Amino acid sequence: MKKILSAFLAVSMLFSLSAQNSPARRAYVDFVVIPSHSDAVYNLGDAAALKVVAQAGGKGLENVKIHFTAGPDRMPADTSGVTTFCNGEALVSFGTMTQPGFRYCKLSFEVEGESYREEMKVAFAPEQIQPTIANPADFDAFWAKTLKQAAKVPMEVEIVPLPEKSSDKVKVSMVKIQCYEKGNYVYGYLQEPNDGLKHPVMLHPPGAGVKRINPTPWFAQEGFITLTIGINGIPMDATDEEIKAKQVELNRGDYAYIGLESKEQYYYRKVYAALVRCIDFLVSLPNFDGVNVGVTGGSQGGALSIVAAALDPRIDFLASFYPALCDLSGYAYGNRAGGWPRMLAPGSKRELSVSVDQMFETLSYYDVLNFARRIKVPGFYSYGYNDNTCPPTSVCAAINQVTAPKVIEITPSSAHWRFNETNVRANAWMRAQCK
């Protein structure tokens, strides 16, 4: 009897411990920040405010202080204050703007020794944001000359099938393409629907960084022959040591500062020219449907998508997500954010190799905003207000210059990332562009 009782107590204790150790299914402190205008868009002169709703263990916070700072997009704060939760809610009023742009609010509060933080930006007349970057009179002539010279360089393509990265639906190959000048190569992955049919082609340029890129088979699964490229001359089978050496070679990854001395020497010249060579390659494929050519990417890839569509009339449509390299001179104009890589941003300690005037003269030939002015094909553009990498002020300034048909998908709460729902809508839009 004692043995039975002991066993019963042991089992009971086991269940009790199991119940006590059951992990919580939600955070103890849960909060949401909601702008007073549901779309986070305000007219000039409107007072912006955020409603903060918070609870701890299901009970609304009471008498808990919220500290906040606020200011123009990516600028030092010009406002600060404290407010208090009452019945689980607090209202944070953080000022207005008299010029088109974006304003941020950073807030924090503490519960039982734990800190909770959030940042949110709202827009003021975003459709009125204008460029700061100059539009050179010889912009088109410079790029026509560049592409004419680059077209003389033989393509010299190497394609190596990669069965280990392929599937029954998608064939993946490693590609090497000579471009811009002899000995300069773009490396990437070619991904093809494995069905023997003809398909649209898609160029997929990368985000920023000197790094290894990976295949992106999902576009091929959607029916696009896709070329996913790197831009920094790194073979797809490069070792970690080779990539580290390339990072050192390319200004420790800050290649956007290489060659600012002149428009002829700037690093991105060969990158932009390579985009056209990649289209040369894609339209030469025997399984290209002969009609539909697209380009898509995010961040630096979003910038390069706009550039490619402006430079190459064979491109029929583009999808660009939070593009970098937009309105780069913004920070030179006081309380105004510029695009990645955020040259002259407050707090930047980078020493320039050229004068500020020379830098922006060079960059005016590469600023994505000036390519956006020249887009003539339909585009899908998407960004979020909370992006601190490619600030929305710079992105919006560029998109505002697009006069071609455009779909603008704004998700105010997103930052330098996007929701899968945005991807789904973008993919459906791109498929719908195909004839």
mmCIF file with all atom_site columns, C-alpha atoms in Angstrom, residues 77-174:
data_model
loop_
_atom_site.group_PDB
_atom_site.id
_atom_site.type_symbol
_atom_site.label_atom_id
_atom_site.label_alt_id
_atom_site.label_comp_id
_atom_site.label_asym_id
_atom_site.label_entity_id
_atom_site.label_seq_id
_atom_site.pdbx_PDB_ins_code
_atom_site.Cartn_x
_atom_site.Cartn_y
_atom_site.Cartn_z
_atom_site.occupancy
_atom_site.B_iso_or_equiv
_atom_site.pdbx_formal_charge
_atom_site.auth_seq_id
_atom_site.auth_comp_id
_atom_site.auth_asym_id
_atom_site.auth_atom_id
_atom_site.pdbx_PDB_model_num
ATOM 1  C CA . ALA A 1 77  ? 15.167 65.168 -31.396 1.00 0.00 ? 77  ALA A CA 1
ATOM 2  C CA . ASP A 1 78  ? 13.570 68.587 -31.070 1.00 0.00 ? 78  ASP A CA 1
ATOM 3  C CA . THR A 1 79  ? 10.877 67.550 -28.593 1.00 0.00 ? 79  THR A CA 1
ATOM 4  C CA . SER A 1 80  ? 10.768 65.434 -25.435 1.00 0.00 ? 80  SER A CA 1
ATOM 5  C CA . GLY A 1 81  ? 8.282  64.785 -22.694 1.00 0.00 ? 81  GLY A CA 1
ATOM 6  C CA . VAL A 1 82  ? 6.592  62.468 -20.231 1.00 0.00 ? 82  VAL A CA 1
ATOM 7  C CA . THR A 1 83  ? 3.010  61.267 -20.023 1.00 0.00 ? 83  THR A CA 1
ATOM 8  C CA . THR A 1 84  ? 1.239  58.641 -17.901 1.00 0.00 ? 84  THR A CA 1
ATOM 9  C CA . PHE A 1 85  ? -0.917 55.581 -18.517 1.00 0.00 ? 85  PHE A CA 1
ATOM 10 C CA . CYS A 1 86  ? -4.476 55.763 -17.230 1.00 0.00 ? 86  CYS A CA 1
ATOM 11 C CA . ASN A 1 87  ? -6.785 52.744 -17.571 1.00 0.00 ? 87  ASN A CA 1
ATOM 12 C CA . GLY A 1 88  ? -4.219 51.131 -19.844 1.00 0.00 ? 88  GLY A CA 1
ATOM 13 C CA . GLU A 1 89  ? -4.002 54.040 -22.284 1.00 0.00 ? 89  GLU A CA 1
ATOM 14 C CA . ALA A 1 90  ? -1.748 57.028 -22.866 1.00 0.00 ? 90  ALA A CA 1
ATOM 15 C CA . LEU A 1 91  ? -1.714 59.769 -25.475 1.00 0.00 ? 91  LEU A CA 1
ATOM 16 C CA . VAL A 1 92  ? 1.651  61.023 -26.713 1.00 0.00 ? 92  VAL A CA 1
ATOM 17 C CA . SER A 1 93  ? 1.500  64.335 -28.591 1.00 0.00 ? 93  SER A CA 1
ATOM 18 C CA . PHE A 1 94  ? 4.768  64.898 -30.435 1.00 0.00 ? 94  PHE A CA 1
ATOM 19 C CA . GLY A 1 95  ? 4.471  68.000 -32.568 1.00 0.00 ? 95  GLY A CA 1
ATOM 20 C CA . THR A 1 96  ? 3.891  68.915 -36.182 1.00 0.00 ? 96  THR A CA 1
ATOM 21 C CA . MET A 1 97  ? 5.702  69.832 -39.406 1.00 0.00 ? 97  MET A CA 1
ATOM 22 C CA . THR A 1 98  ? 5.342  72.861 -41.643 1.00 0.00 ? 98  THR A CA 1
ATOM 23 C CA . GLN A 1 99  ? 7.329  71.302 -44.504 1.00 0.00 ? 99  GLN A CA 1
ATOM 24 C CA . PRO A 1 100 ? 6.519  67.976 -46.231 1.00 0.00 ? 100 PRO A CA 1
ATOM 25 C CA . GLY A 1 101 ? 8.313  65.051 -44.634 1.00 0.00 ? 101 GLY A CA 1
ATOM 26 C CA . PHE A 1 102 ? 8.240  62.498 -41.835 1.00 0.00 ? 102 PHE A CA 1
ATOM 27 C CA . ARG A 1 103 ? 8.417  62.848 -38.074 1.00 0.00 ? 103 ARG A CA 1
ATOM 28 C CA . TYR A 1 104 ? 9.408  60.158 -35.595 1.00 0.00 ? 104 TYR A CA 1
ATOM 29 C CA . CYS A 1 105 ? 8.497  59.508 -31.992 1.00 0.00 ? 105 CYS A CA 1
ATOM 30 C CA . LYS A 1 106 ? 10.599 57.220 -29.793 1.00 0.00 ? 106 LYS A CA 1
ATOM 31 C CA . LEU A 1 107 ? 8.883  56.138 -26.597 1.00 0.00 ? 107 LEU A CA 1
ATOM 32 C CA . SER A 1 108 ? 9.744  53.936 -23.645 1.00 0.00 ? 108 SER A CA 1
ATOM 33 C CA . PHE A 1 109 ? 8.219  52.787 -20.377 1.00 0.00 ? 109 PHE A CA 1
ATOM 34 C CA . GLU A 1 110 ? 9.137  50.367 -17.608 1.00 0.00 ? 110 GLU A CA 1
ATOM 35 C CA . VAL A 1 111 ? 7.140  47.620 -15.901 1.00 0.00 ? 111 VAL A CA 1
ATOM 36 C CA . GLU A 1 112 ? 8.595  45.613 -12.998 1.00 0.00 ? 112 GLU A CA 1
ATOM 37 C CA . GLY A 1 113 ? 12.151 46.478 -13.970 1.00 0.00 ? 113 GLY A CA 1
ATOM 38 C CA . GLU A 1 114 ? 11.753 45.627 -17.663 1.00 0.00 ? 114 GLU A CA 1
ATOM 39 C CA . SER A 1 115 ? 11.983 48.352 -20.319 1.00 0.00 ? 115 SER A CA 1
ATOM 40 C CA . TYR A 1 116 ? 9.714  48.477 -23.364 1.00 0.00 ? 116 TYR A CA 1
ATOM 41 C CA . ARG A 1 117 ? 10.470 50.643 -26.386 1.00 0.00 ? 117 ARG A CA 1
ATOM 42 C CA . GLU A 1 118 ? 8.916  51.563 -29.697 1.00 0.00 ? 118 GLU A CA 1
ATOM 43 C CA . GLU A 1 119 ? 9.546  54.008 -32.507 1.00 0.00 ? 119 GLU A CA 1
ATOM 44 C CA . MET A 1 120 ? 6.955  55.173 -34.997 1.00 0.00 ? 120 MET A CA 1
ATOM 45 C CA . LYS A 1 121 ? 7.040  57.679 -37.825 1.00 0.00 ? 121 LYS A CA 1
ATOM 46 C CA . VAL A 1 122 ? 4.174  59.560 -39.389 1.00 0.00 ? 122 VAL A CA 1
ATOM 47 C CA . ALA A 1 123 ? 3.991  61.445 -42.670 1.00 0.00 ? 123 ALA A CA 1
ATOM 48 C CA . PHE A 1 124 ? 3.181  65.080 -43.356 1.00 0.00 ? 124 PHE A CA 1
ATOM 49 C CA . ALA A 1 125 ? 2.025  65.752 -46.937 1.00 0.00 ? 125 ALA A CA 1
ATOM 50 C CA . PRO A 1 126 ? 4.353  63.024 -48.268 1.00 0.00 ? 126 PRO A CA 1
ATOM 51 C CA . GLU A 1 127 ? 3.164  63.458 -51.852 1.00 0.00 ? 127 GLU A CA 1
ATOM 52 C CA . GLN A 1 128 ? 4.674  66.964 -51.772 1.00 0.00 ? 128 GLN A CA 1
ATOM 53 C CA . ILE A 1 129 ? 8.233  65.911 -50.864 1.00 0.00 ? 129 ILE A CA 1
ATOM 54 C CA . GLN A 1 130 ? 10.553 67.296 -53.536 1.00 0.00 ? 130 GLN A CA 1
ATOM 55 C CA . PRO A 1 131 ? 14.137 66.371 -54.513 1.00 0.00 ? 131 PRO A CA 1
ATOM 56 C CA . THR A 1 132 ? 17.277 67.973 -53.152 1.00 0.00 ? 132 THR A CA 1
ATOM 57 C CA . ILE A 1 133 ? 19.661 66.274 -55.613 1.00 0.00 ? 133 ILE A CA 1
ATOM 58 C CA . ALA A 1 134 ? 20.570 68.089 -58.828 1.00 0.00 ? 134 ALA A CA 1
ATOM 59 C CA . ASN A 1 135 ? 19.473 66.712 -62.213 1.00 0.00 ? 135 ASN A CA 1
ATOM 60 C CA . PRO A 1 136 ? 22.558 67.065 -64.470 1.00 0.00 ? 136 PRO A CA 1
ATOM 61 C CA . ALA A 1 137 ? 21.970 68.422 -67.969 1.00 0.00 ? 137 ALA A CA 1
ATOM 62 C CA . ASP A 1 138 ? 24.233 65.737 -69.463 1.00 0.00 ? 138 ASP A CA 1
ATOM 63 C CA . PHE A 1 139 ? 22.814 62.853 -67.395 1.00 0.00 ? 139 PHE A CA 1
ATOM 64 C CA . ASP A 1 140 ? 21.338 61.004 -70.374 1.00 0.00 ? 140 ASP A CA 1
ATOM 65 C CA . ALA A 1 141 ? 24.394 61.619 -72.540 1.00 0.00 ? 141 ALA A CA 1
ATOM 66 C CA . PHE A 1 142 ? 26.692 60.264 -69.825 1.00 0.00 ? 142 PHE A CA 1
ATOM 67 C CA . TRP A 1 143 ? 24.746 57.035 -69.486 1.00 0.00 ? 143 TRP A CA 1
ATOM 68 C CA . ALA A 1 144 ? 24.312 56.613 -73.245 1.00 0.00 ? 144 ALA A CA 1
ATOM 69 C CA . LYS A 1 145 ? 28.098 56.857 -73.614 1.00 0.00 ? 145 LYS A CA 1
ATOM 70 C CA . THR A 1 146 ? 28.681 54.464 -70.707 1.00 0.00 ? 146 THR A CA 1
ATOM 71 C CA . LEU A 1 147 ? 26.336 51.814 -72.094 1.00 0.00 ? 147 LEU A CA 1
ATOM 72 C CA . LYS A 1 148 ? 27.705 52.187 -75.619 1.00 0.00 ? 148 LYS A CA 1
ATOM 73 C CA . GLN A 1 149 ? 31.212 51.498 -74.355 1.00 0.00 ? 149 GLN A CA 1
ATOM 74 C CA . ALA A 1 150 ? 30.040 48.607 -72.167 1.00 0.00 ? 150 ALA A CA 1
ATOM 75 C CA . ALA A 1 151 ? 28.162 47.006 -75.076 1.00 0.00 ? 151 ALA A CA 1
ATOM 76 C CA . LYS A 1 152 ? 31.462 46.510 -76.924 1.00 0.00 ? 152 LYS A CA 1
ATOM 77 C CA . VAL A 1 153 ? 32.715 44.127 -74.223 1.00 0.00 ? 153 VAL A CA 1
ATOM 78 C CA . PRO A 1 154 ? 32.050 40.449 -75.091 1.00 0.00 ? 154 PRO A CA 1
ATOM 79 C CA . MET A 1 155 ? 29.550 38.768 -72.774 1.00 0.00 ? 155 MET A CA 1
ATOM 80 C CA . GLU A 1 156 ? 31.588 35.551 -72.276 1.00 0.00 ? 156 GLU A CA 1
ATOM 81 C CA . VAL A 1 157 ? 29.051 33.595 -70.231 1.00 0.00 ? 157 VAL A CA 1
ATOM 82 C CA . GLU A 1 158 ? 29.809 30.528 -68.133 1.00 0.00 ? 158 GLU A CA 1
ATOM 83 C CA . ILE A 1 159 ? 26.906 28.416 -66.824 1.00 0.00 ? 159 ILE A CA 1
ATOM 84 C CA . VAL A 1 160 ? 27.451 25.583 -64.338 1.00 0.00 ? 160 VAL A CA 1
ATOM 85 C CA . PRO A 1 161 ? 24.377 23.483 -63.384 1.00 0.00 ? 161 PRO A CA 1
ATOM 86 C CA . LEU A 1 162 ? 23.936 22.942 -59.642 1.00 0.00 ? 162 LEU A CA 1
ATOM 87 C CA . PRO A 1 163 ? 21.859 19.778 -59.205 1.00 0.00 ? 163 PRO A CA 1
ATOM 88 C CA . GLU A 1 164 ? 22.334 19.901 -55.426 1.00 0.00 ? 164 GLU A CA 1
ATOM 89 C CA . LYS A 1 165 ? 20.457 23.231 -55.319 1.00 0.00 ? 165 LYS A CA 1
ATOM 90 C CA . SER A 1 166 ? 17.849 22.229 -57.909 1.00 0.00 ? 166 SER A CA 1
ATOM 91 C CA . SER A 1 167 ? 14.504 20.488 -57.490 1.00 0.00 ? 167 SER A CA 1
ATOM 92 C CA . ASP A 1 168 ? 11.954 18.794 -59.703 1.00 0.00 ? 168 ASP A CA 1
ATOM 93 C CA . LYS A 1 169 ? 10.342 22.234 -60.173 1.00 0.00 ? 169 LYS A CA 1
ATOM 94 C CA . VAL A 1 170 ? 13.343 24.585 -60.421 1.00 0.00 ? 170 VAL A CA 1
ATOM 95 C CA . LYS A 1 171 ? 16.689 24.127 -62.151 1.00 0.00 ? 171 LYS A CA 1
ATOM 96 C CA . VAL A 1 172 ? 19.479 26.179 -60.533 1.00 0.00 ? 172 VAL A CA 1
ATOM 97 C CA . SER A 1 173 ? 22.789 27.034 -62.204 1.00 0.00 ? 173 SER A CA 1
ATOM 98 C CA . MET A 1 174 ? 25.789 29.165 -61.311 1.00 0.00 ? 174 MET A CA 1
#
